[in-house]
Backbone as CSV, one residue per row, in Angstrom:
resi,resn,N_x,N_y,N_z,CA_x,CA_y,CA_z,C_x,C_y,C_z
1,MET,-99.669,11.195,128.392,-99.520,9.738,128.671,-100.554,8.981,128.808
2,MET,-100.593,7.668,128.365,-101.878,6.869,128.508,-101.562,5.511,129.252
3,ILE,-102.205,5.394,130.264,-101.761,4.012,131.022,-102.820,3.110,130.528
4,VAL,-101.952,1.925,130.217,-102.979,0.705,129.913,-102.984,-0.193,130.969
5,PRO,-104.106,-0.043,131.483,-104.206,-1.231,132.609,-103.632,-2.727,131.913
6,ALA,-103.303,-3.887,132.967,-102.680,-5.332,132.813,-103.694,-5.974,132.221
7,GLY,-103.511,-6.914,131.113,-104.411,-7.405,130.446,-104.911,-7.045,129.287
8,VAL,-104.979,-5.549,129.094,-105.260,-4.812,127.836,-104.700,-4.960,126.549
9,ARG,-104.900,-5.299,125.505,-104.107,-5.464,124.387,-104.172,-4.031,123.730
10,VAL,-102.965,-3.887,122.973,-102.870,-2.517,122.195,-102.795,-3.080,120.606
11,HIS,-103.924,-2.732,119.706,-103.902,-3.115,118.448,-103.612,-2.085,117.629
12,LEU,-102.641,-2.274,116.655,-102.433,-0.978,115.778,-102.967,-1.714,114.577
13,ALA,-104.027,-0.511,113.880,-104.595,-1.020,112.687,-103.676,-0.728,111.519
14,LEU,-103.072,-1.552,110.648,-102.097,-1.404,109.440,-103.028,-0.543,108.386
15,GLY,-102.318,0.215,107.936,-102.668,0.833,106.500,-102.963,2.114,106.894
16,VAL,-103.734,2.899,106.364,-104.276,4.435,106.471,-105.777,4.284,106.828
17,THR,-106.082,5.208,107.686,-107.407,5.350,107.973,-108.037,6.679,107.677
18,ASP,-109.190,6.765,107.317,-109.806,8.137,107.039,-110.010,8.951,108.622
19,MET,-109.121,9.838,108.841,-109.134,10.544,110.132,-110.357,11.402,110.461
20,ARG,-111.286,11.438,109.191,-112.389,12.138,109.487,-113.734,11.074,110.382
21,LYS,-113.264,9.966,110.511,-114.181,8.870,111.210,-113.977,9.220,112.828
22,GLY,-115.430,9.348,113.455,-115.464,9.380,115.013,-115.402,7.952,115.396
23,MET,-116.231,8.016,116.676,-116.099,6.800,117.238,-117.068,5.651,116.762
24,ASP,-118.134,6.074,116.352,-119.085,4.920,115.727,-118.322,4.291,114.300
25,GLY,-117.778,5.408,113.465,-117.048,4.859,112.578,-115.841,3.931,112.440
26,LEU,-115.048,4.117,113.553,-113.858,3.555,113.862,-114.414,2.211,114.669
27,ALA,-115.283,2.502,115.509,-115.949,1.161,116.011,-116.278,-0.100,115.062
28,ALA,-117.024,0.791,114.070,-117.607,-0.243,112.731,-116.339,-0.743,112.011
29,LEU,-115.405,0.111,111.973,-114.159,-0.601,111.334,-113.463,-1.459,112.008
30,VAL,-113.256,-1.313,113.318,-112.753,-2.370,114.332,-113.731,-3.724,113.962
31,GLN,-114.991,-3.687,114.006,-115.804,-4.789,113.861,-115.894,-5.492,112.192
32,GLU,-116.120,-4.699,111.541,-116.027,-5.117,110.055,-114.707,-5.323,109.411
33,THR,-114.131,-4.863,109.490,-112.636,-4.896,108.692,-111.482,-5.747,109.405
34,LEU,-111.386,-5.094,110.709,-110.303,-5.998,111.757,-110.735,-7.146,112.283
35,LYS,-111.975,-7.237,112.356,-112.646,-8.589,112.700,-112.422,-8.990,114.279
36,GLN,-112.397,-7.668,115.019,-112.427,-7.754,116.753,-113.496,-6.868,116.986
37,ASP,-113.547,-7.214,118.462,-114.751,-6.676,119.344,-114.453,-5.365,119.642
38,PRO,-115.208,-4.103,119.055,-114.575,-3.037,119.985,-114.914,-2.784,121.221
39,PHE,-115.605,-3.554,121.809,-116.122,-3.504,123.091,-115.517,-4.259,124.314
40,SER,-114.425,-4.916,123.766,-113.736,-5.843,124.383,-112.596,-5.337,125.520
41,GLY,-112.555,-3.799,125.267,-111.861,-3.117,126.518,-110.353,-3.245,125.980
42,HIS,-109.979,-3.545,124.855,-108.494,-3.349,123.933,-108.646,-2.057,123.378
43,LEU,-107.379,-1.601,123.231,-107.146,-0.343,122.356,-106.939,-0.651,121.162
44,PHE,-107.630,0.320,120.101,-107.538,0.198,118.737,-106.894,1.657,118.115
45,ALA,-105.583,1.426,117.529,-105.072,2.524,117.118,-105.267,2.871,115.634
46,PHE,-105.026,3.980,115.236,-105.708,4.180,113.805,-104.498,5.418,113.451
47,ARG,-104.017,5.426,112.100,-103.125,6.431,111.772,-103.578,7.118,110.652
48,GLY,-103.765,8.568,110.195,-103.965,8.935,108.994,-102.963,8.823,107.817
49,LYS,-103.378,9.473,106.503,-102.505,9.187,105.456,-101.668,10.100,105.924
50,ASN,-101.506,11.471,106.328,-100.212,12.233,106.410,-99.598,11.760,107.610
51,ALA,-99.572,10.596,108.477,-99.023,10.346,109.687,-98.627,11.287,110.711
52,PHE,-99.619,12.181,110.507,-99.037,13.364,111.963,-100.726,13.252,112.751
53,MET,-101.545,12.530,112.692,-102.567,11.963,113.630,-102.816,10.950,113.957
54,ILE,-102.922,10.765,114.951,-103.474,9.074,115.563,-104.815,9.207,116.341
55,LYS,-105.410,8.348,116.164,-106.669,8.061,116.908,-106.640,6.660,117.690
56,ILE,-107.102,6.574,119.076,-107.268,5.523,119.631,-108.515,5.025,120.382
57,LEU,-109.126,4.084,119.915,-110.420,3.961,120.316,-110.413,2.907,121.685
58,PHE,-111.195,2.976,122.570,-111.399,1.898,123.697,-112.382,2.084,124.294
59,TRP,-113.173,1.216,124.766,-114.282,0.956,125.694,-113.779,0.861,127.157
60,ASP,-114.278,1.558,127.952,-113.876,1.702,129.419,-114.505,1.213,130.163
61,GLY,-115.697,0.366,129.720,-116.721,-0.364,130.657,-118.115,0.049,130.385
62,ASN,-118.208,1.289,130.450,-119.499,1.849,130.201,-119.710,2.724,129.213
63,GLY,-118.775,2.981,128.110,-118.780,3.807,127.032,-117.459,3.751,126.315
64,LEU,-117.426,4.274,124.891,-116.434,4.488,123.912,-115.870,5.658,124.252
65,CYS,-114.626,5.539,124.516,-113.279,6.725,124.550,-112.606,6.928,123.047
66,LEU,-112.439,8.172,122.979,-111.395,8.358,121.772,-110.453,9.318,121.958
67,PHE,-109.499,8.811,121.937,-107.992,9.630,122.395,-107.730,10.104,120.984
68,THR,-107.109,11.203,120.585,-106.862,11.776,119.583,-105.347,12.802,119.799
69,LYS,-104.567,12.535,119.014,-103.227,13.477,119.079,-102.837,13.934,117.663
70,ARG,-102.311,15.108,117.336,-101.849,15.489,116.307,-100.549,16.278,116.698
71,ILE,-99.590,15.621,115.942,-98.236,15.697,116.435,-97.527,16.914,115.339
72,ASP,-96.934,18.000,115.858,-96.452,19.364,115.196,-95.481,18.954,114.252
73,ARG,-94.340,17.917,114.889,-93.135,17.877,114.025,-93.306,16.422,113.690
74,GLY,-92.803,16.005,112.513,-92.364,14.533,112.467,-93.682,13.801,112.280
75,GLY,-93.973,12.536,112.402,-94.807,11.984,112.329,-95.001,10.699,113.076
76,PHE,-95.746,9.998,113.341,-96.035,8.636,113.971,-95.533,7.626,113.153
77,ALA,-94.678,6.797,113.821,-94.119,5.749,113.114,-95.234,4.472,112.936
78,TRP,-95.368,3.934,111.770,-96.257,2.993,111.446,-95.676,1.905,110.688
79,PRO,-95.837,0.729,110.954,-95.512,-0.355,109.806,-95.818,-0.426,108.786
80,ARG,-95.347,-0.847,107.606,-96.059,-0.866,106.383,-97.133,-1.866,106.155
81,LEU,-97.977,-1.725,105.337,-99.047,-2.527,105.299,-98.892,-4.000,104.809
82,SER,-99.103,-5.242,105.490,-98.901,-6.225,105.078,-100.078,-6.746,104.478
83,GLU,-101.289,-6.795,105.193,-102.541,-7.302,104.472,-103.626,-6.426,105.031
84,PRO,-104.151,-5.998,104.031,-105.564,-5.114,104.638,-106.274,-5.847,105.816
85,GLY,-106.802,-5.009,106.851,-107.468,-5.130,107.466,-106.748,-5.842,108.783
86,GLY,-105.583,-6.184,108.688,-104.723,-6.603,109.664,-104.300,-5.444,110.808
87,THR,-103.710,-6.559,112.027,-103.428,-5.478,113.098,-102.059,-6.111,113.399
88,ILE,-101.268,-5.263,114.235,-100.111,-5.931,115.411,-100.334,-5.322,116.533
89,THR,-99.831,-6.036,117.567,-99.836,-5.928,118.944,-98.880,-5.052,119.558
90,LEU,-99.104,-4.111,120.191,-97.958,-3.626,120.727,-98.134,-3.402,122.281
91,THR,-96.898,-3.331,122.918,-96.862,-3.386,124.278,-97.283,-2.122,124.879
92,PRO,-97.355,-1.937,126.320,-97.677,-0.624,126.899,-96.702,0.416,126.605
93,ALA,-95.273,0.155,126.867,-94.326,0.874,126.497,-94.096,1.241,124.953
94,GLN,-94.374,0.569,124.021,-94.286,0.922,122.471,-95.369,1.838,122.449
95,LEU,-96.615,1.458,122.953,-97.769,2.568,122.854,-97.359,3.961,123.296
96,ALA,-96.643,3.961,124.571,-96.423,5.114,125.219,-95.117,5.913,124.102
97,MET,-94.333,5.222,123.711,-93.537,5.745,122.612,-93.943,6.403,121.324
98,LEU,-95.209,5.514,120.904,-95.652,6.175,119.735,-96.499,7.406,119.636
99,ILE,-97.263,7.325,121.079,-97.760,8.559,121.381,-97.081,10.006,121.581
100,GLU,-95.543,9.596,121.983,-94.755,10.695,122.333,-93.811,10.952,120.851
101,GLY,-94.065,10.463,119.979,-93.562,10.584,118.508,-92.242,9.815,118.128
102,ILE,-91.795,8.924,119.149,-90.750,8.315,119.086,-91.041,6.801,118.336
103,ASP,-89.812,6.542,117.428,-90.152,5.282,116.595,-89.891,4.102,117.330
104,TRP,-90.977,3.630,118.016,-91.203,2.164,118.805,-90.577,1.060,118.258
105,ARG,-90.091,1.005,116.964,-89.697,-0.009,116.484,-88.283,-0.461,116.440
106,THR,-87.468,0.773,116.808,-86.155,1.043,116.818,-85.767,1.993,117.877
107,PRO,-86.197,1.565,119.246,-85.928,2.723,120.281,-84.216,2.732,120.708
108,GLU,-83.727,3.824,121.008,-82.487,4.130,121.200,-82.227,3.649,122.513
109,LYS,-81.003,2.808,122.729,-80.988,2.302,124.067,-79.966,3.485,124.830
110,VAL,-80.232,4.003,126.382,-79.639,4.853,127.011,-78.214,4.362,127.541
111,TRP,-77.327,4.926,127.405,-76.035,4.388,128.135,-76.407,4.168,129.512
112,ARG,-75.542,3.432,130.168,-75.715,2.833,131.672,-74.561,2.629,132.133
113,PRO,-73.909,3.361,133.346,-72.653,3.030,133.630,-72.729,1.515,134.240
114,ALA,-71.385,1.136,134.020,-71.026,-0.156,134.475,-70.900,-0.482,136.051
115,LYS,-70.733,0.572,136.622,-70.297,0.776,138.161,-70.454,2.073,138.662
116,ALA,-70.706,2.333,140.055,-70.975,3.666,140.583,-69.545,4.331,140.946
117,GLY,-69.359,5.491,140.904,-67.987,6.093,141.230,-67.290,6.316,140.743
């Protein structure tokens, strides 16, 4: 589970990213391709070609951090590429679903009783 502080945005990089990239390579990608500041404190999520691995890059105030997750079954739900170098913004709840391998675009609502008793 990843806790996202208030005011921090989660940017999902559209398209496929080379998962061999480390912190420096992803930070350069954020700056040059996504035209964002990798040291803004926002989270930047990337997915590889096979959809079973994600990497999330973030600046915690005194250093770059890299969260990596490889899922054993299925894959991480990702939007289709609309324009190269683009991003979409996720809510913290959508990020939590993404990390758990849940399709955050169409989560299933849980039935809730109308009244107790």
